[in-house]
Amino acid sequence: MRARSAGPGKAGYTVLFATVLALALLGLLVATRGLALGGSLAEGESSGHYTEPEDVGDRAADAMASAVRAEPGTPRRAAAEHAADRGTRTDPLPRSEPLTASPRDPSPAVGPLFYTDQDEPAHGCTASVVHSGTGDLLVTAAHCVYTDGFHTDLAFAPGYHDGEAPYGIWVPTSIDVTPEWMSDRDEDHDVAFLRVRQVGTDAPLEAVTGAERIAFRPTADRPARVIGYPGDGERPLGCQNTVRREGAGQLRFDCEGMPGGTSGSPLLTDVDAGTGLGTVVGVLGGRDEGGDDVTSYSSYFGEAIERLYRRAVR
């Protein structure tokens, strides 16, 4: 599993230990190792939809003010101009040598998901901006946002690096996962879509960062790039290899060194050599909620995930 614990600071370990004991006595089970729940969960709807109250998102944004240096994130160009930036030259995405993740420059459309209900906000997963008619959509792994309830302390920092959020802080207005994930943590449904906003502005996210395309029923055995944030890192890691089909419901991507925190990272094909924007064909998650240090997985973006996308933007 690739989600990293957004755990407490040193001063909170005594309290944390007592809390864990209390939960054990109550017979509660934390199904996802790596994400600190902190009590900030909401039930949502049985369909897998959660609408976040505005004041909840405002609190998450306020908490981030002490953790990162954020720019306003105002539109620099229209989303259509971002799309026009895509050139005619596609990066061939040669296999990484050695086949190990290494530091990469940040991408405006990719960033860490922070969990703000901590002594200090910390990031434990990765998300990316995907194109939609609403211009406000993220994709990540379902286990990053739903663990026996929807996480209500989320904040997204696209293009984050070295304590800076150059495109602002964005908080959810809604989160969508499938009922199959809610009921059974079905590894073939480990995908979530979030619609987001920035406090104090009506600017759509795509107008600020640009967006990746998204592909459903993608063809496997194609060169791909993964880019994501390690939970203890201030810059992203990246790796390139062939993405392959693994059974009916999974994709497989072999590369060493994708640590905790990279859950939800996009698998990108057809990457534009100039902009770095590509097409998302998967997100790290799925089998074993992301895999191990050698092999990463993604739920296959088939019919169920396409329906989830369309519900999220409806």
PDB file of C-alpha atoms in Angstrom:
ATOM      1  CA  MET A   1       0.000   0.000   0.000  1.00  0.00           C
ATOM      2  CA  ARG A   2       1.282   3.448  -0.947  1.00  0.00           C
ATOM      3  CA  ALA A   3      -0.658   5.814   1.274  1.00  0.00           C
ATOM      4  CA  ARG A   4       1.601   7.315   3.887  1.00  0.00           C
ATOM      5  CA  SER A   5       0.523   8.129   7.407  1.00  0.00           C
ATOM      6  CA  ALA A   6      -0.199  11.789   7.913  1.00  0.00           C
ATOM      7  CA  GLY A   7       0.616  11.182  11.530  1.00  0.00           C
ATOM      8  CA  PRO A   8       0.987  13.397  14.567  1.00  0.00           C
ATOM      9  CA  GLY A   9       3.979  15.412  15.632  1.00  0.00           C
ATOM     10  CA  LYS A  10       6.198  14.194  18.436  1.00  0.00           C
ATOM     11  CA  ALA A  11       4.120  15.931  21.061  1.00  0.00           C
ATOM     12  CA  GLY A  12       1.052  13.968  20.014  1.00  0.00           C
ATOM     13  CA  TYR A  13       2.316  10.415  20.467  1.00  0.00           C
ATOM     14  CA  THR A  14       1.120  10.054  24.055  1.00  0.00           C
ATOM     15  CA  VAL A  15      -2.352  11.193  23.076  1.00  0.00           C
ATOM     16  CA  LEU A  16      -2.262   8.980  19.983  1.00  0.00           C
ATOM     17  CA  PHE A  17      -1.336   5.901  22.039  1.00  0.00           C
ATOM     18  CA  ALA A  18      -4.210   6.498  24.421  1.00  0.00           C
ATOM     19  CA  THR A  19      -6.579   7.011  21.505  1.00  0.00           C
ATOM     20  CA  VAL A  20      -5.531   3.782  19.832  1.00  0.00           C
ATOM     21  CA  LEU A  21      -6.111   1.868  23.059  1.00  0.00           C
ATOM     22  CA  ALA A  22      -9.543   3.402  23.411  1.00  0.00           C
ATOM     23  CA  LEU A  23     -10.451   2.459  19.854  1.00  0.00           C
ATOM     24  CA  ALA A  24      -9.271  -1.089  20.425  1.00  0.00           C
ATOM     25  CA  LEU A  25     -11.484  -1.388  23.480  1.00  0.00           C
ATOM     26  CA  LEU A  26     -14.406  -0.214  21.400  1.00  0.00           C
ATOM     27  CA  GLY A  27     -13.605  -2.892  18.835  1.00  0.00           C
ATOM     28  CA  LEU A  28     -13.027  -0.453  15.989  1.00  0.00           C
ATOM     29  CA  LEU A  29     -10.879  -1.525  13.078  1.00  0.00           C
ATOM     30  CA  VAL A  30      -8.859   0.880  10.969  1.00  0.00           C
ATOM     31  CA  ALA A  31      -8.886  -0.915   7.645  1.00  0.00           C
ATOM     32  CA  THR A  32      -6.273   1.242   5.913  1.00  0.00           C
ATOM     33  CA  ARG A  33      -2.799   1.283   7.351  1.00  0.00           C
ATOM     34  CA  GLY A  34      -1.084   4.547   6.537  1.00  0.00           C
ATOM     35  CA  LEU A  35      -3.834   7.139   6.774  1.00  0.00           C
ATOM     36  CA  ALA A  36      -4.425   8.738  10.139  1.00  0.00           C
ATOM     37  CA  LEU A  37      -8.179   8.994  10.555  1.00  0.00           C
ATOM     38  CA  GLY A  38      -8.247  11.528  13.373  1.00  0.00           C
ATOM     39  CA  GLY A  39     -12.038  11.263  13.640  1.00  0.00           C
ATOM     40  CA  SER A  40     -12.522  13.493  10.581  1.00  0.00           C
ATOM     41  CA  LEU A  41     -14.860  11.184   8.677  1.00  0.00           C
ATOM     42  CA  ALA A  42     -18.290  11.643   7.131  1.00  0.00           C
ATOM     43  CA  GLU A  43     -20.758   8.959   6.115  1.00  0.00           C
ATOM     44  CA  GLY A  44     -21.833  10.313   2.731  1.00  0.00           C
ATOM     45  CA  GLU A  45     -24.451   8.664   0.541  1.00  0.00           C
ATOM     46  CA  SER A  46     -24.797   4.932  -0.107  1.00  0.00           C
ATOM     47  CA  SER A  47     -24.137   5.630  -3.795  1.00  0.00           C
ATOM     48  CA  GLY A  48     -20.581   6.671  -2.917  1.00  0.00           C
ATOM     49  CA  HIS A  49     -21.133  10.415  -3.140  1.00  0.00           C
ATOM     50  CA  TYR A  50     -20.167  12.964  -0.486  1.00  0.00           C
ATOM     51  CA  THR A  51     -20.874  16.697  -0.632  1.00  0.00           C
ATOM     52  CA  GLU A  52     -18.500  18.627   1.599  1.00  0.00           C
ATOM     53  CA  PRO A  53     -19.985  21.548   3.563  1.00  0.00           C
ATOM     54  CA  GLU A  54     -18.273  24.829   2.764  1.00  0.00           C
ATOM     55  CA  ASP A  55     -17.181  25.488   6.332  1.00  0.00           C
ATOM     56  CA  VAL A  56     -15.418  22.091   6.477  1.00  0.00           C
ATOM     57  CA  GLY A  57     -13.349  22.937   3.413  1.00  0.00           C
ATOM     58  CA  ASP A  58     -12.645  26.414   4.758  1.00  0.00           C
ATOM     59  CA  ARG A  59     -11.162  24.889   7.922  1.00  0.00           C
ATOM     60  CA  ALA A  60      -8.902  22.639   5.885  1.00  0.00           C
ATOM     61  CA  ALA A  61      -7.707  25.605   3.833  1.00  0.00           C
ATOM     62  CA  ASP A  62      -7.057  27.621   7.005  1.00  0.00           C
ATOM     63  CA  ALA A  63      -5.012  24.779   8.463  1.00  0.00           C
ATOM     64  CA  MET A  64      -2.796  24.766   5.385  1.00  0.00           C
ATOM     65  CA  ALA A  65      -1.857  28.405   5.912  1.00  0.00           C
ATOM     66  CA  SER A  66       0.563  27.377   8.669  1.00  0.00           C
ATOM     67  CA  ALA A  67       2.067  24.502   6.681  1.00  0.00           C
ATOM     68  CA  VAL A  68       2.818  25.846   3.190  1.00  0.00           C
ATOM     69  CA  ARG A  69       3.505  29.087   1.374  1.00  0.00           C
ATOM     70  CA  ALA A  70       0.672  29.424  -1.106  1.00  0.00           C
ATOM     71  CA  GLU A  71       0.205  31.719  -4.076  1.00  0.00           C
ATOM     72  CA  PRO A  72      -3.329  32.870  -4.901  1.00  0.00           C
ATOM     73  CA  GLY A  73      -3.611  30.458  -7.815  1.00  0.00           C
ATOM     74  CA  THR A  74      -5.444  32.904 -10.076  1.00  0.00           C
ATOM     75  CA  PRO A  75      -5.989  32.052 -13.752  1.00  0.00           C
ATOM     76  CA  ARG A  76      -3.007  32.747 -15.942  1.00  0.00           C
ATOM     77  CA  ARG A  77      -4.662  31.546 -19.123  1.00  0.00           C
ATOM     78  CA  ALA A  78      -7.925  30.016 -20.184  1.00  0.00           C
ATOM     79  CA  ALA A  79      -8.200  26.241 -20.118  1.00  0.00           C
ATOM     80  CA  ALA A  80      -8.587  26.225 -23.900  1.00  0.00           C
ATOM     81  CA  GLU A  81      -5.189  27.896 -24.212  1.00  0.00           C
ATOM     82  CA  HIS A  82      -3.665  25.204 -22.027  1.00  0.00           C
ATOM     83  CA  ALA A  83      -5.056  22.635 -24.440  1.00  0.00           C
ATOM     84  CA  ALA A  84      -3.685  24.590 -27.392  1.00  0.00           C
ATOM     85  CA  ASP A  85      -0.242  24.472 -25.796  1.00  0.00           C
ATOM     86  CA  ARG A  86      -0.079  20.763 -26.476  1.00  0.00           C
ATOM     87  CA  GLY A  87       2.348  20.386 -29.317  1.00  0.00           C
ATOM     88  CA  THR A  88       2.622  17.805 -32.036  1.00  0.00           C
ATOM     89  CA  ARG A  89       5.583  15.979 -30.503  1.00  0.00           C
ATOM     90  CA  THR A  90       4.797  13.155 -28.098  1.00  0.00           C
ATOM     91  CA  ASP A  91       7.465  12.135 -25.617  1.00  0.00           C
ATOM     92  CA  PRO A  92       8.526   8.545 -26.450  1.00  0.00           C
ATOM     93  CA  LEU A  93       8.809   7.832 -22.687  1.00  0.00           C
ATOM     94  CA  PRO A  94      11.862   5.563 -22.844  1.00  0.00           C
ATOM     95  CA  ARG A  95      12.166   3.049 -20.025  1.00  0.00           C
ATOM     96  CA  SER A  96      13.948   4.453 -16.984  1.00  0.00           C
ATOM     97  CA  GLU A  97      17.493   3.142 -16.581  1.00  0.00           C
ATOM     98  CA  PRO A  98      17.950   1.937 -13.941  1.00  0.00           C
ATOM     99  CA  LEU A  99      14.308   1.001 -13.464  1.00  0.00           C
ATOM    100  CA  THR A 100      14.012   3.011 -10.273  1.00  0.00           C
ATOM    101  CA  ALA A 101      12.003   6.113  -9.426  1.00  0.00           C
ATOM    102  CA  SER A 102      14.043   9.304  -9.359  1.00  0.00           C
ATOM    103  CA  PRO A 103      13.371  13.005  -8.590  1.00  0.00           C
ATOM    104  CA  ARG A 104      11.430  14.967 -11.196  1.00  0.00           C
ATOM    105  CA  ASP A 105      10.439  18.576 -11.636  1.00  0.00           C
ATOM    106  CA  PRO A 106       6.925  19.299 -10.349  1.00  0.00           C
ATOM    107  CA  SER A 107       4.014  19.290 -12.787  1.00  0.00           C
ATOM    108  CA  PRO A 108       1.300  21.966 -12.364  1.00  0.00           C
ATOM    109  CA  ALA A 109      -1.420  19.320 -12.824  1.00  0.00           C
ATOM    110  CA  VAL A 110      -0.077  16.899 -10.178  1.00  0.00           C
ATOM    111  CA  GLY A 111       0.222  17.478  -6.450  1.00  0.00           C
ATOM    112  CA  PRO A 112       0.044  15.928  -3.009  1.00  0.00           C
ATOM    113  CA  LEU A 113      -3.141  15.435  -1.014  1.00  0.00           C
ATOM    114  CA  PHE A 114      -2.678  16.875   2.462  1.00  0.00           C
ATOM    115  CA  TYR A 115      -4.525  15.674   5.559  1.00  0.00           C
ATOM    116  CA  THR A 116      -5.044  18.713   7.762  1.00  0.00           C
ATOM    117  CA  ASP A 117      -6.535  17.226  10.932  1.00  0.00           C
ATOM    118  CA  GLN A 118      -3.102  16.686  12.457  1.00  0.00           C
ATOM    119  CA  ASP A 119      -0.744  18.539  14.769  1.00  0.00           C
ATOM    120  CA  GLU A 120       0.635  19.837  11.480  1.00  0.00           C
ATOM    121  CA  PRO A 121      -0.830  19.118   8.011  1.00  0.00           C
ATOM    122  CA  ALA A 122       1.044  16.389   6.142  1.00  0.00           C
ATOM    123  CA  HIS A 123       0.637  14.819   2.731  1.00  0.00           C
ATOM    124  CA  GLY A 124      -0.056  11.121   2.387  1.00  0.00           C
ATOM    125  CA  CYS A 125      -1.287  10.605  -1.186  1.00  0.00           C
ATOM    126  CA  THR A 126      -1.066  12.136  -4.668  1.00  0.00           C
ATOM    127  CA  ALA A 127      -3.781  13.410  -7.036  1.00  0.00           C
ATOM    128  CA  SER A 128      -3.896  14.921 -10.506  1.00  0.00           C
ATOM    129  CA  VAL A 129      -6.113  17.338 -12.409  1.00  0.00           C
ATOM    130  CA  VAL A 130      -8.142  15.686 -15.169  1.00  0.00           C
ATOM    131  CA  HIS A 131     -10.146  17.455 -17.825  1.00  0.00           C
ATOM    132  CA  SER A 132     -13.884  17.911 -17.307  1.00  0.00           C
ATOM    133  CA  GLY A 133     -16.569  20.290 -18.443  1.00  0.00           C
ATOM    134  CA  THR A 134     -16.622  21.785 -14.957  1.00  0.00           C
ATOM    135  CA  GLY A 135     -12.848  22.384 -14.899  1.00  0.00           C
ATOM    136  CA  ASP A 136     -12.529  21.412 -11.231  1.00  0.00           C
ATOM    137  CA  LEU A 137     -11.849  17.659 -11.169  1.00  0.00           C
ATOM    138  CA  LEU A 138      -9.132  15.525  -9.542  1.00  0.00           C
ATOM    139  CA  VAL A 139      -8.520  11.803  -9.746  1.00  0.00           C
ATOM    140  CA  THR A 140      -6.796   9.759  -7.035  1.00  0.00           C
ATOM    141  CA  ALA A 141      -7.103   6.368  -5.332  1.00  0.00           C
ATOM    142  CA  ALA A 142     -10.284   5.632  -3.390  1.00  0.00           C
ATOM    143  CA  HIS A 143      -8.294   4.406  -0.380  1.00  0.00           C
ATOM    144  CA  CYS A 144      -6.845   7.926  -0.103  1.00  0.00           C
ATOM    145  CA  VAL A 145     -10.244   9.529   0.508  1.00  0.00           C
ATOM    146  CA  TYR A 146     -12.545   6.839   1.922  1.00  0.00           C
ATOM    147  CA  THR A 147     -11.753   4.603   4.898  1.00  0.00           C
ATOM    148  CA  ASP A 148     -15.000   3.533   6.571  1.00  0.00           C
ATOM    149  CA  GLY A 149     -16.074   7.104   5.872  1.00  0.00           C
ATOM    150  CA  PHE A 150     -15.095  10.043   3.679  1.00  0.00           C
ATOM    151  CA  HIS A 151     -12.069  12.017   4.856  1.00  0.00           C
ATOM    152  CA  THR A 152     -13.148  15.583   5.530  1.00  0.00           C
ATOM    153  CA  ASP A 153      -9.718  17.156   6.142  1.00  0.00           C
ATOM    154  CA  LEU A 154      -8.331  17.049   2.601  1.00  0.00           C
ATOM    155  CA  ALA A 155      -6.459  19.781   0.728  1.00  0.00           C
ATOM    156  CA  PHE A 156      -4.723  19.619  -2.659  1.00  0.00           C
ATOM    157  CA  ALA A 157      -1.566  21.557  -3.567  1.00  0.00           C
ATOM    158  CA  PRO A 158      -0.897  21.267  -7.326  1.00  0.00           C
ATOM    159  CA  GLY A 159       2.707  21.698  -8.383  1.00  0.00           C
ATOM    160  CA  TYR A 160       3.858  21.604  -4.760  1.00  0.00           C
ATOM    161  CA  HIS A 161       7.580  21.751  -3.987  1.00  0.00           C
ATOM    162  CA  ASP A 162       9.810  22.694  -1.057  1.00  0.00           C
ATOM    163  CA  GLY A 163       6.984  23.973   1.131  1.00  0.00           C
ATOM    164  CA  GLU A 164       5.469  26.107  -1.650  1.00  0.00           C
ATOM    165  CA  ALA A 165       2.079  25.747  -3.334  1.00  0.00           C
ATOM    166  CA  PRO A 166       2.556  27.904  -6.469  1.00  0.00           C
ATOM    167  CA  TYR A 167      -0.980  27.306  -7.767  1.00  0.00           C
ATOM    168  CA  GLY A 168      -2.802  27.716  -4.488  1.00  0.00           C
ATOM    169  CA  ILE A 169      -4.638  25.393  -2.104  1.00  0.00           C
ATOM    170  CA  TRP A 170      -7.792  23.610  -3.245  1.00  0.00           C
ATOM    171  CA  VAL A 171     -10.354  21.835  -1.075  1.00  0.00           C
ATOM    172  CA  PRO A 172     -13.134  19.413  -2.051  1.00  0.00           C
ATOM    173  CA  THR A 173     -16.692  20.368  -2.806  1.00  0.00           C
ATOM    174  CA  SER A 174     -17.552  16.718  -3.429  1.00  0.00           C
ATOM    175  CA  ILE A 175     -15.974  13.261  -3.489  1.00  0.00           C
ATOM    176  CA  ASP A 176     -17.153  10.222  -5.454  1.00  0.00           C
ATOM    177  CA  VAL A 177     -16.195   6.564  -5.047  1.00  0.00           C
ATOM    178  CA  THR A 178     -18.080   3.469  -6.185  1.00  0.00           C
ATOM    179  CA  PRO A 179     -20.473   1.552  -3.898  1.00  0.00           C
ATOM    180  CA  GLU A 180     -18.236  -1.483  -4.442  1.00  0.00           C
ATOM    181  CA  TRP A 181     -15.362   0.364  -2.798  1.00  0.00           C
ATOM    182  CA  MET A 182     -17.536   1.547   0.098  1.00  0.00           C
ATOM    183  CA  SER A 183     -18.909  -1.901   0.883  1.00  0.00           C
ATOM    184  CA  ASP A 184     -16.018  -4.265   0.166  1.00  0.00           C
ATOM    185  CA  ARG A 185     -12.900  -2.231  -0.637  1.00  0.00           C
ATOM    186  CA  ASP A 186     -13.006  -3.934  -4.034  1.00  0.00           C
ATOM    187  CA  GLU A 187      -9.496  -3.592  -5.492  1.00  0.00           C
ATOM    188  CA  ASP A 188     -10.932  -3.181  -8.987  1.00  0.00           C
ATOM    189  CA  HIS A 189     -12.681   0.021  -7.799  1.00  0.00           C
ATOM    190  CA  ASP A 190      -9.807   1.817  -6.039  1.00  0.00           C
ATOM    191  CA  VAL A 191     -10.444   5.121  -7.850  1.00  0.00           C
ATOM    192  CA  ALA A 192     -11.976   8.388  -6.635  1.00  0.00           C
ATOM    193  CA  PHE A 193     -12.879  11.706  -8.217  1.00  0.00           C
ATOM    194  CA  LEU A 194     -12.919  14.989  -6.293  1.00  0.00           C
ATOM    195  CA  ARG A 195     -14.361  18.309  -7.371  1.00  0.00           C
ATOM    196  CA  VAL A 196     -12.460  21.161  -5.743  1.00  0.00           C
ATOM    197  CA  ARG A 197     -12.519  24.897  -5.161  1.00  0.00           C
ATOM    198  CA  GLN A 198     -10.134  27.557  -3.941  1.00  0.00           C
ATOM    199  CA  VAL A 199     -11.293  29.642  -1.007  1.00  0.00           C
ATOM    200  CA  GLY A 200     -11.789  33.274  -1.998  1.00  0.00           C
ATOM    201  CA  THR A 201     -11.963  32.856  -5.776  1.00  0.00           C
ATOM    202  CA  ASP A 202     -14.282  31.426  -8.405  1.00  0.00           C
ATOM    203  CA  ALA A 203     -11.412  30.458 -10.710  1.00  0.00           C
ATOM    204  CA  PRO A 204     -11.709  26.886 -12.001  1.00  0.00           C
ATOM    205  CA  LEU A 205      -8.697  24.704 -11.331  1.00  0.00           C
ATOM    206  CA  GLU A 206      -8.015  23.872 -14.984  1.00  0.00           C
ATOM    207  CA  ALA A 207      -7.663  27.564 -15.794  1.00  0.00           C
ATOM    208  CA  VAL A 208      -4.782  27.699 -13.317  1.00  0.00           C
ATOM    209  CA  THR A 209      -2.958  24.396 -13.818  1.00  0.00           C
ATOM    210  CA  GLY A 210      -4.110  22.877 -17.085  1.00  0.00           C
ATOM    211  CA  ALA A 211      -5.311  19.261 -17.007  1.00  0.00           C
ATOM    212  CA  GLU A 212      -4.478  15.757 -18.071  1.00  0.00           C
ATOM    213  CA  ARG A 213      -6.837  13.947 -20.404  1.00  0.00           C
ATOM    214  CA  ILE A 214      -8.463  10.749 -19.128  1.00  0.00           C
ATOM    215  CA  ALA A 215      -8.880   7.504 -21.068  1.00  0.00           C
ATOM    216  CA  PHE A 216     -11.355   4.703 -20.389  1.00  0.00           C
ATOM    217  CA  ARG A 217     -10.786   1.123 -21.539  1.00  0.00           C
ATOM    218  CA  PRO A 218      -7.137   2.039 -22.293  1.00  0.00           C
ATOM    219  CA  THR A 219      -4.892  -0.181 -24.351  1.00  0.00           C
ATOM    220  CA  ALA A 220      -2.122  -1.823 -22.327  1.00  0.00           C
ATOM    221  CA  ASP A 221       1.485  -2.556 -23.334  1.00  0.00           C
ATOM    222  CA  ARG A 222       2.189   1.115 -23.930  1.00  0.00           C
ATOM    223  CA  PRO A 223       4.971   3.349 -22.574  1.00  0.00           C
ATOM    224  CA  ALA A 224       3.856   5.345 -19.560  1.00  0.00           C
ATOM    225  CA  ARG A 225       5.135   7.735 -16.929  1.00  0.00           C
ATOM    226  CA  VAL A 226       4.172   7.769 -13.271  1.00  0.00           C
ATOM    227  CA  ILE A 227       4.734  10.889 -11.183  1.00  0.00           C
ATOM    228  CA  GLY A 228       3.933  11.169  -7.487  1.00  0.00           C
ATOM    229  CA  TYR A 229       4.949  12.548  -4.124  1.00  0.00           C
ATOM    230  CA  PRO A 230       6.626  10.429  -1.447  1.00  0.00           C
ATOM    231  CA  GLY A 231       5.044  11.067   1.923  1.00  0.00           C
ATOM    232  CA  ASP A 232       8.294  12.371   3.407  1.00  0.00           C
ATOM    233  CA  GLY A 233       9.417  14.294   0.318  1.00  0.00           C
ATOM    234  CA  GLU A 234       9.086  17.856  -0.894  1.00  0.00           C
ATOM    235  CA  ARG A 235       9.397  17.094  -4.601  1.00  0.00           C
ATOM    236  CA  PRO A 236       7.881  14.397  -6.800  1.00  0.00           C
ATOM    237  CA  LEU A 237       9.421  11.168  -8.033  1.00  0.00           C
ATOM    238  CA  GLY A 238       8.945   9.801 -11.514  1.00  0.00           C
ATOM    239  CA  CYS A 239       9.540   6.615 -13.455  1.00  0.00           C
ATOM    240  CA  GLN A 240       8.899   5.383 -17.014  1.00  0.00           C
ATOM    241  CA  ASN A 241       8.133   1.869 -18.190  1.00  0.00           C
ATOM    242  CA  THR A 242       5.530  -0.105 -20.106  1.00  0.00           C
ATOM    243  CA  VAL A 243       2.102  -0.312 -18.463  1.00  0.00           C
ATOM    244  CA  ARG A 244       0.645  -3.811 -18.766  1.00  0.00           C
ATOM    245  CA  ARG A 245      -2.698  -5.487 -18.140  1.00  0.00           C
ATOM    246  CA  GLU A 246      -2.858  -7.695 -15.020  1.00  0.00           C
ATOM    247  CA  GLY A 247      -6.014  -9.747 -15.238  1.00  0.00           C
ATOM    248  CA  ALA A 248      -9.417  -8.296 -16.022  1.00  0.00           C
ATOM    249  CA  GLY A 249      -9.454  -5.497 -13.469  1.00  0.00           C
ATOM    250  CA  GLN A 250      -5.882  -4.284 -12.974  1.00  0.00           C
ATOM    251  CA  LEU A 251      -2.948  -2.586 -14.664  1.00  0.00           C
ATOM    252  CA  ARG A 252       0.653  -3.287 -13.678  1.00  0.00           C
ATOM    253  CA  PHE A 253       3.651  -0.941 -13.723  1.00  0.00           C
ATOM    254  CA  ASP A 254       7.063  -2.283 -12.699  1.00  0.00           C
ATOM    255  CA  CYS A 255       9.494   0.201 -11.164  1.00  0.00           C
ATOM    256  CA  GLU A 256      11.339   0.202  -7.874  1.00  0.00           C
ATOM    257  CA  GLY A 257      11.243   3.005  -5.345  1.00  0.00           C
ATOM    258  CA  MET A 258       7.652   4.291  -5.383  1.00  0.00           C
ATOM    259  CA  PRO A 259       7.201   4.725  -1.613  1.00  0.00           C
ATOM    260  CA  GLY A 260       4.354   5.587   0.728  1.00  0.00           C
ATOM    261  CA  GLY A 261       2.619   8.785  -0.356  1.00  0.00           C
ATOM    262  CA  THR A 262       2.509   7.886  -4.045  1.00  0.00           C
ATOM    263  CA  SER A 263      -0.931   6.261  -3.835  1.00  0.00           C
ATOM    264  CA  GLY A 264      -3.171   8.017  -6.340  1.00  0.00           C
ATOM    265  CA  SER A 265      -0.278   9.026  -8.622  1.00  0.00           C
ATOM    266  CA  PRO A 266      -1.301   9.146 -12.303  1.00  0.00           C
ATOM    267  CA  LEU A 267      -0.127   6.679 -14.915  1.00  0.00           C
ATOM    268  CA  LEU A 268       0.329   8.900 -17.984  1.00  0.00           C
ATOM    269  CA  THR A 269       0.541   7.926 -21.645  1.00  0.00           C
ATOM    270  CA  ASP A 270       0.755  10.175 -24.721  1.00  0.00           C
ATOM    271  CA  VAL A 271       2.707  12.792 -22.789  1.00  0.00           C
ATOM    272  CA  ASP A 272       3.294  16.043 -24.636  1.00  0.00           C
ATOM    273  CA  ALA A 273       7.026  16.715 -24.788  1.00  0.00           C
ATOM    274  CA  GLY A 274       6.537  20.440 -24.250  1.00  0.00           C
ATOM    275  CA  THR A 275       3.887  20.701 -21.543  1.00  0.00           C
ATOM    276  CA  GLY A 276       4.338  17.366 -19.759  1.00  0.00           C
ATOM    277  CA  LEU A 277       0.568  16.893 -19.868  1.00  0.00           C
ATOM    278  CA  GLY A 278      -0.628  13.458 -20.893  1.00  0.00           C
ATOM    279  CA  THR A 279      -3.507  11.023 -20.647  1.00  0.00           C
ATOM    280  CA  VAL A 280      -4.328   9.351 -17.343  1.00  0.00           C
ATOM    281  CA  VAL A 281      -4.936   5.627 -17.844  1.00  0.00           C
ATOM    282  CA  GLY A 282      -4.716   4.655 -14.156  1.00  0.00           C
ATOM    283  CA  VAL A 283      -3.774   5.761 -10.650  1.00  0.00           C
ATOM    284  CA  LEU A 284      -1.550   3.870  -8.227  1.00  0.00           C
ATOM    285  CA  GLY A 285      -3.838   1.760  -6.085  1.00  0.00           C
ATOM    286  CA  GLY A 286      -5.843  -1.335  -6.866  1.00  0.00           C
ATOM    287  CA  ARG A 287      -4.175  -4.612  -5.907  1.00  0.00           C
ATOM    288  CA  ASP A 288      -2.682  -4.412  -2.407  1.00  0.00           C
ATOM    289  CA  GLU A 289      -3.781  -0.754  -2.534  1.00  0.00           C
ATOM    290  CA  GLY A 290      -0.839   0.144  -4.725  1.00  0.00           C
ATOM    291  CA  GLY A 291       1.596  -2.758  -4.660  1.00  0.00           C
ATOM    292  CA  ASP A 292       5.052  -3.021  -3.150  1.00  0.00           C
ATOM    293  CA  ASP A 293       8.486  -1.488  -3.666  1.00  0.00           C
ATOM    294  CA  VAL A 294       8.956  -3.254  -6.997  1.00  0.00           C
ATOM    295  CA  THR A 295       5.537  -3.399  -8.664  1.00  0.00           C
ATOM    296  CA  SER A 296       2.716  -0.857  -8.719  1.00  0.00           C
ATOM    297  CA  TYR A 297      -0.892  -1.517  -9.665  1.00  0.00           C
ATOM    298  CA  SER A 298      -3.944   0.441 -10.746  1.00  0.00           C
ATOM    299  CA  SER A 299      -7.601  -0.444 -11.045  1.00  0.00           C
ATOM    300  CA  TYR A 300      -8.474  -0.711 -14.732  1.00  0.00           C
ATOM    301  CA  PHE A 301     -10.413   2.288 -16.038  1.00  0.00           C
ATOM    302  CA  GLY A 302     -13.287   0.311 -17.494  1.00  0.00           C
ATOM    303  CA  GLU A 303     -17.027   0.856 -17.628  1.00  0.00           C
ATOM    304  CA  ALA A 304     -17.496   1.230 -13.858  1.00  0.00           C
ATOM    305  CA  ILE A 305     -14.836   3.940 -13.567  1.00  0.00           C
ATOM    306  CA  GLU A 306     -16.237   5.755 -16.592  1.00  0.00           C
ATOM    307  CA  ARG A 307     -19.666   5.795 -14.921  1.00  0.00           C
ATOM    308  CA  LEU A 308     -18.037   7.133 -11.754  1.00  0.00           C
ATOM    309  CA  TYR A 309     -16.355   9.957 -13.711  1.00  0.00           C
ATOM    310  CA  ARG A 310     -19.618  10.935 -15.378  1.00  0.00           C
ATOM    311  CA  ARG A 311     -21.446  10.925 -12.044  1.00  0.00           C
ATOM    312  CA  ALA A 312     -18.759  13.109 -10.475  1.00  0.00           C
ATOM    313  CA  VAL A 313     -19.085  15.820 -13.130  1.00  0.00           C
ATOM    314  CA  ARG A 314     -22.857  15.610 -13.504  1.00  0.00           C
TER     315      ARG A 314
END
